[in-house]
Short mmCIF file of C-alpha atoms and ligand atoms in Angstrom, two decimals:
data_model
loop_
_atom_site.label_atom_id
_atom_site.label_comp_id
_atom_site.label_asym_id
_atom_site.label_seq_id
_atom_site.Cartn_x
_atom_site.Cartn_y
_atom_site.Cartn_z
CA MET N 1 35.81 -20.19 20.14
CA ILE N 2 34.89 -18.34 23.37
CA ASN N 3 32.87 -20.11 26.15
CA ILE N 4 29.63 -18.11 26.42
CA ARG N 5 28.76 -19.96 29.68
CA ASP N 6 31.59 -17.76 31.11
CA TYR N 7 29.16 -14.70 30.70
CA HIS N 8 26.25 -13.68 32.86
CA SER N 9 24.31 -11.28 30.84
CA ILE N 10 24.03 -11.85 27.10
CA VAL N 11 22.34 -9.51 24.32
CA VAL N 12 21.98 -10.90 20.85
CA LEU N 13 20.97 -8.85 17.89
CA THR N 14 19.83 -10.55 14.64
CA GLY N 15 19.51 -9.28 11.16
CA ALA N 16 17.98 -10.63 7.94
CA GLY N 17 20.82 -12.99 7.42
CA ILE N 18 19.49 -15.40 10.11
CA SER N 19 16.29 -15.92 8.23
CA ALA N 20 18.26 -15.96 4.73
CA GLU N 21 18.41 -20.01 4.82
CA SER N 22 14.82 -20.10 5.58
CA GLY N 23 14.05 -18.61 2.22
CA VAL N 24 13.41 -14.95 3.45
CA LYS N 25 15.27 -12.59 1.15
CA THR N 26 17.63 -10.40 2.96
CA PHE N 27 17.74 -6.44 1.96
CA ARG N 28 21.21 -5.98 0.64
CA ASP N 29 22.59 -9.28 -0.69
CA ASP N 30 22.50 -9.76 -4.38
CA ASP N 31 19.04 -10.84 -4.83
CA GLY N 32 18.09 -8.65 -1.91
CA LEU N 33 14.39 -7.20 -1.35
CA TRP N 34 15.33 -3.78 -2.16
CA ASN N 35 16.51 -4.77 -5.62
CA GLY N 36 13.01 -5.01 -6.63
CA TYR N 37 11.87 -1.87 -4.89
CA LYS N 38 13.10 1.50 -4.20
CA VAL N 39 13.14 1.84 -0.12
CA GLU N 40 11.54 5.36 -0.47
CA LYS N 41 8.81 4.06 -2.50
CA VAL N 42 7.81 1.18 0.00
CA ALA N 43 9.20 1.70 3.39
CA THR N 44 8.68 5.40 4.44
CA PRO N 45 5.62 7.11 5.90
CA GLU N 46 5.74 9.59 3.08
CA ALA N 47 5.35 6.56 0.63
CA PHE N 48 2.46 5.15 2.64
CA ASP N 49 0.74 8.49 2.39
CA GLU N 50 1.41 8.87 -1.10
CA ASN N 51 0.47 5.28 -2.21
CA PRO N 52 -0.96 3.15 0.57
CA ASN N 53 -1.95 0.32 -1.80
CA LEU N 54 1.65 -0.04 -3.21
CA VAL N 55 3.05 -0.16 0.31
CA ASN N 56 0.38 -2.56 1.60
CA GLU N 57 0.89 -4.56 -1.24
CA PHE N 58 4.70 -5.06 -0.79
CA TYR N 59 4.15 -6.19 2.91
CA ASN N 60 0.93 -8.45 2.10
CA LEU N 61 3.45 -10.29 -0.43
CA ARG N 62 6.01 -10.91 2.36
CA ARG N 63 3.41 -11.71 4.87
CA GLN N 64 1.94 -14.41 2.34
CA GLN N 65 5.28 -15.71 1.92
CA LEU N 66 6.11 -15.85 5.67
CA ILE N 67 2.64 -17.57 6.35
CA SER N 68 2.72 -20.10 3.54
CA SER N 69 6.19 -21.22 2.85
CA VAL N 70 8.81 -20.02 5.38
CA LYS N 71 10.05 -22.25 8.34
CA PRO N 72 12.53 -21.49 10.92
CA ASN N 73 16.06 -22.85 10.34
CA ASP N 74 18.54 -24.55 12.81
CA ALA N 75 19.94 -21.07 13.71
CA HIS N 76 16.58 -19.84 15.10
CA ILE N 77 16.05 -23.22 16.97
CA ALA N 78 19.68 -23.42 18.32
CA LEU N 79 19.39 -19.90 19.56
CA ALA N 80 15.97 -20.66 21.24
CA GLU N 81 17.27 -23.89 22.70
CA PHE N 82 20.20 -22.02 24.27
CA SER N 83 17.91 -19.27 25.71
CA HIS N 84 15.96 -21.87 27.57
CA ILE N 85 18.97 -23.76 29.39
CA TYR N 86 21.09 -20.60 29.90
CA THR N 87 20.84 -19.28 33.56
CA GLY N 88 22.11 -15.79 33.02
CA ASN N 89 20.17 -12.66 31.47
CA PHE N 90 19.23 -13.22 27.92
CA THR N 91 17.94 -10.70 25.64
CA LEU N 92 17.15 -11.46 22.00
CA VAL N 93 16.77 -8.15 19.75
CA THR N 94 15.79 -8.60 16.07
CA GLN N 95 15.80 -6.23 13.14
CA ASN N 96 13.60 -8.91 11.35
CA VAL N 97 9.87 -8.43 11.05
CA ASP N 98 9.16 -12.26 10.60
CA ASN N 99 8.21 -14.50 13.48
CA LEU N 100 10.86 -17.13 12.81
CA HIS N 101 12.40 -16.59 16.19
CA GLU N 102 9.25 -17.28 17.80
CA GLN N 103 8.21 -20.31 15.56
CA GLY N 104 11.76 -21.55 16.46
CA GLY N 105 10.77 -21.43 20.13
CA SER N 106 12.40 -18.01 21.30
CA GLU N 107 10.00 -15.90 23.68
CA HIS N 108 10.14 -12.19 24.57
CA VAL N 109 11.82 -11.25 21.04
CA LEU N 110 12.20 -7.53 20.92
CA HIS N 111 11.23 -6.72 17.35
CA MET N 112 13.00 -3.24 16.97
CA HIS N 113 11.68 -2.70 13.30
CA GLY N 114 8.11 -4.08 13.91
CA GLU N 115 6.33 -7.35 12.88
CA LEU N 116 4.93 -8.50 9.63
CA LEU N 117 1.99 -10.26 11.51
CA LYS N 118 0.71 -7.19 13.13
CA ALA N 119 -1.04 -4.16 11.85
CA ARG N 120 -1.58 -0.78 13.34
CA CYS N 121 -4.46 1.76 13.51
CA VAL N 122 -3.08 5.15 12.21
CA ASN N 123 -5.83 7.03 14.56
CA THR N 124 -5.61 5.11 17.87
CA GLU N 125 -2.06 3.37 17.37
CA GLN N 126 -3.85 0.29 18.56
CA ILE N 127 -2.05 -3.02 17.28
CA PHE N 128 -3.50 -5.99 16.00
CA ASN N 129 -2.51 -9.66 14.94
CA ILE N 130 -3.16 -10.14 11.22
CA ASP N 131 -2.67 -13.12 8.92
CA SER N 132 -4.27 -11.71 5.72
CA PRO N 133 -3.68 -8.92 3.42
CA ILE N 134 -4.43 -5.29 4.23
CA ASP N 135 -6.60 -4.20 1.32
CA PRO N 136 -7.97 -0.63 0.75
CA ASP N 137 -11.23 -1.97 2.04
CA THR N 138 -9.92 -3.63 5.23
CA LYS N 139 -11.88 -2.47 8.11
CA CYS N 140 -10.00 -1.52 11.40
CA GLN N 141 -11.16 -3.49 14.41
CA CYS N 142 -11.25 -0.19 16.60
CA CYS N 143 -12.58 2.45 14.16
CA GLN N 144 -14.72 0.15 12.17
CA ARG N 145 -13.43 2.19 9.07
CA SER N 146 -11.41 1.30 6.01
CA GLY N 147 -8.15 3.00 5.20
CA THR N 148 -6.72 3.43 8.67
CA LEU N 149 -4.53 0.25 9.14
CA ARG N 150 -0.99 0.23 8.33
CA PRO N 151 1.86 -2.44 8.58
CA HIS N 152 3.18 -2.39 12.24
CA ILE N 153 6.56 -1.84 10.42
CA VAL N 154 9.08 0.87 11.55
CA TRP N 155 9.63 2.78 8.18
CA PHE N 156 12.73 4.94 7.41
CA GLY N 157 12.56 8.04 9.30
CA GLU N 158 10.58 6.45 12.19
CA MET N 159 11.87 5.73 15.65
CA PRO N 160 12.55 2.02 16.20
CA LEU N 161 10.82 0.17 19.01
CA TYR N 162 12.10 -0.80 22.54
CA LEU N 163 15.30 1.37 22.32
CA GLU N 164 15.11 2.36 25.85
CA GLU N 165 15.01 -1.36 27.03
CA ILE N 166 17.64 -2.37 24.53
CA GLU N 167 20.01 0.50 25.44
CA LYS N 168 19.46 -0.47 29.22
CA ARG N 169 20.33 -4.25 28.34
CA LEU N 170 23.48 -3.23 26.24
CA LEU N 171 24.91 -1.29 28.91
CA GLU N 172 24.40 -4.13 31.53
CA CYS N 173 25.66 -7.01 29.27
CA ASP N 174 28.83 -8.55 29.44
CA LEU N 175 28.58 -10.39 26.07
CA PHE N 176 27.06 -8.98 22.78
CA ILE N 177 26.51 -11.17 19.80
CA ALA N 178 25.44 -9.95 16.40
CA ILE N 179 24.04 -12.50 13.84
CA GLY N 180 23.63 -12.12 10.19
CA THR N 181 23.38 -8.15 10.02
CA SER N 182 25.27 -5.99 7.56
CA GLY N 183 25.95 -3.17 10.00
CA GLN N 184 24.49 -0.56 7.49
CA VAL N 185 21.38 0.68 9.52
CA TYR N 186 21.47 2.58 12.73
CA PRO N 187 20.80 2.51 15.52
CA ALA N 188 21.31 -1.37 15.48
CA ALA N 189 24.69 -0.97 13.75
CA GLY N 190 25.81 1.08 16.81
CA PHE N 191 24.83 -1.47 19.46
CA VAL N 192 28.35 -2.98 19.27
CA GLN N 193 29.92 0.23 20.21
CA MET N 194 27.31 0.82 23.19
CA ALA N 195 28.07 -2.75 24.41
CA SER N 196 31.84 -2.20 24.22
CA MET N 197 31.34 1.13 26.36
CA THR N 198 30.92 -1.09 29.38
CA ASP N 199 33.75 -3.63 28.22
CA ALA N 200 31.33 -6.27 27.09
CA THR N 201 32.87 -8.87 24.83
CA THR N 202 31.73 -8.58 21.22
CA VAL N 203 31.23 -11.31 18.64
CA GLU N 204 30.07 -11.10 14.88
CA LEU N 205 28.51 -14.25 13.43
CA ASN N 206 27.87 -13.64 9.85
CA LEU N 207 28.43 -15.03 6.31
CA LYS N 208 31.00 -12.19 5.62
CA PRO N 209 32.55 -9.41 7.46
CA SER N 210 29.97 -6.56 8.12
CA ASP N 211 30.34 -2.90 7.80
CA VAL N 212 31.12 -2.74 11.48
CA HIS N 213 33.24 -5.84 11.68
CA SER N 214 36.18 -4.08 13.07
CA SER N 215 34.34 -2.94 16.08
CA PHE N 216 34.16 -6.71 17.31
CA ASN N 217 36.46 -8.54 19.43
CA HIS N 218 35.72 -11.86 17.95
CA ALA N 219 34.10 -12.88 14.55
CA TYR N 220 33.04 -16.39 13.02
CA TYR N 221 32.16 -16.51 9.53
CA GLY N 222 29.80 -19.07 7.63
CA PRO N 223 26.23 -19.71 6.97
CA ALA N 224 24.12 -19.26 10.32
CA THR N 225 22.66 -22.77 9.98
CA GLN N 226 26.33 -23.97 10.55
CA ILE N 227 27.88 -21.57 12.92
CA VAL N 228 25.15 -20.64 15.33
CA ARG N 229 24.56 -24.00 16.79
CA GLU N 230 28.19 -24.44 16.97
CA PHE N 231 28.63 -21.07 18.77
CA PHE N 232 25.77 -21.73 21.23
CA SER N 233 26.47 -25.39 21.98
N1 LIG K 301 24.27 -16.76 7.31
C1 LIG K 301 24.67 -15.72 7.92
N2 LIG K 301 24.44 -14.56 7.60
C2 LIG K 301 24.09 -14.35 6.32
C3 LIG K 301 23.51 -15.07 5.55
C4 LIG K 301 23.67 -16.61 6.00
N3 LIG K 301 23.10 -17.65 5.22
N4 LIG K 301 23.06 -14.65 4.49
C5 LIG K 301 23.30 -13.41 4.37
N5 LIG K 301 23.85 -13.14 5.52
C6 LIG K 301 24.25 -11.75 6.11
C7 LIG K 301 24.96 -10.83 5.00
O1 LIG K 301 26.42 -11.09 4.94
C8 LIG K 301 24.76 -9.47 5.52
O2 LIG K 301 25.64 -9.12 6.53
O3 LIG K 301 23.17 -11.06 6.62
C9 LIG K 301 23.20 -9.78 6.31
C10 LIG K 301 22.13 -9.22 5.55
O4 LIG K 301 22.37 -7.68 5.49
P1 LIG K 301 21.01 -6.86 5.17
O5 LIG K 301 20.47 -7.35 3.96
O6 LIG K 301 21.38 -5.31 5.24
O7 LIG K 301 19.84 -7.13 6.38
P2 LIG K 301 19.85 -6.37 7.90
O8 LIG K 301 21.39 -6.23 8.34
O9 LIG K 301 19.05 -7.15 8.85
O10 LIG K 301 19.29 -5.12 7.47
C11 LIG K 301 18.98 -4.17 8.49
O11 LIG K 301 17.83 -2.57 7.12
O12 LIG K 301 16.33 -2.24 5.39
C12 LIG K 301 16.42 -2.26 6.78
O13 LIG K 301 14.57 -2.57 8.17
C13 LIG K 301 15.53 -3.28 7.39
O14 LIG K 301 15.91 -4.70 9.36
C14 LIG K 301 16.47 -4.39 8.17
C15 LIG K 301 17.74 -3.23 8.20
#
């Protein structure tokens, strides 16, 4: 196993796999979230325009699950503990829209695909914290009108968030670690290539090889709750 204290600037990218053992469904595993829905029916701007109630309901269900029954697991906690004792530059980027990294103690998490516990006004782009369902009659805090709130989630066809900062960090880092992501969705799946451009060491932590596993210098496989603490200790 490599010694991460030999590195001065670390970027970590997480995907649904780090939250799987907390009971949050992944997207593409056998019992994944997309199995119950067609992506284009619930995770695109067109779907929201066509049927805002169906789209809001999909996220209302996931938000309620997150609030009522989902807790961070030891992978989230181990990552947060390391980030607090590590003396180099540490950047945590997540594709996940849950707040389990924050609940586990991480700070400054870059949620590149948005956040379940935030809503956005389609008129003013203002972002609000929410912990209740978005219904057709939910009034927006800025417009005081219903029907103008949407989940603050990046849908297919929309631009992920924080890309400029992420790319800067990837080109500066000397260690890039991807945890629990299938490597099927870009631009996140291309981050390993970007980090490799400046000779960063790259590591994949996953249950099984991802679609981009061959791009990594090192790989350790097993459940996140077992391999993440071991890797970051
Ligand atoms: N420990 C570690 N890895 C795991 C575990 C586990 N217990 N369980 C599953 N995994 C891994 C799988 O092997 C897979 O590589 O997690 C990954 C889950 O892949 P996806 O379901 O595709 O999730 P993700 O890579 O985060 O998807 C990226 O796609 O649909 C969009 O916006 C959505 O952010 C999401 C993006």
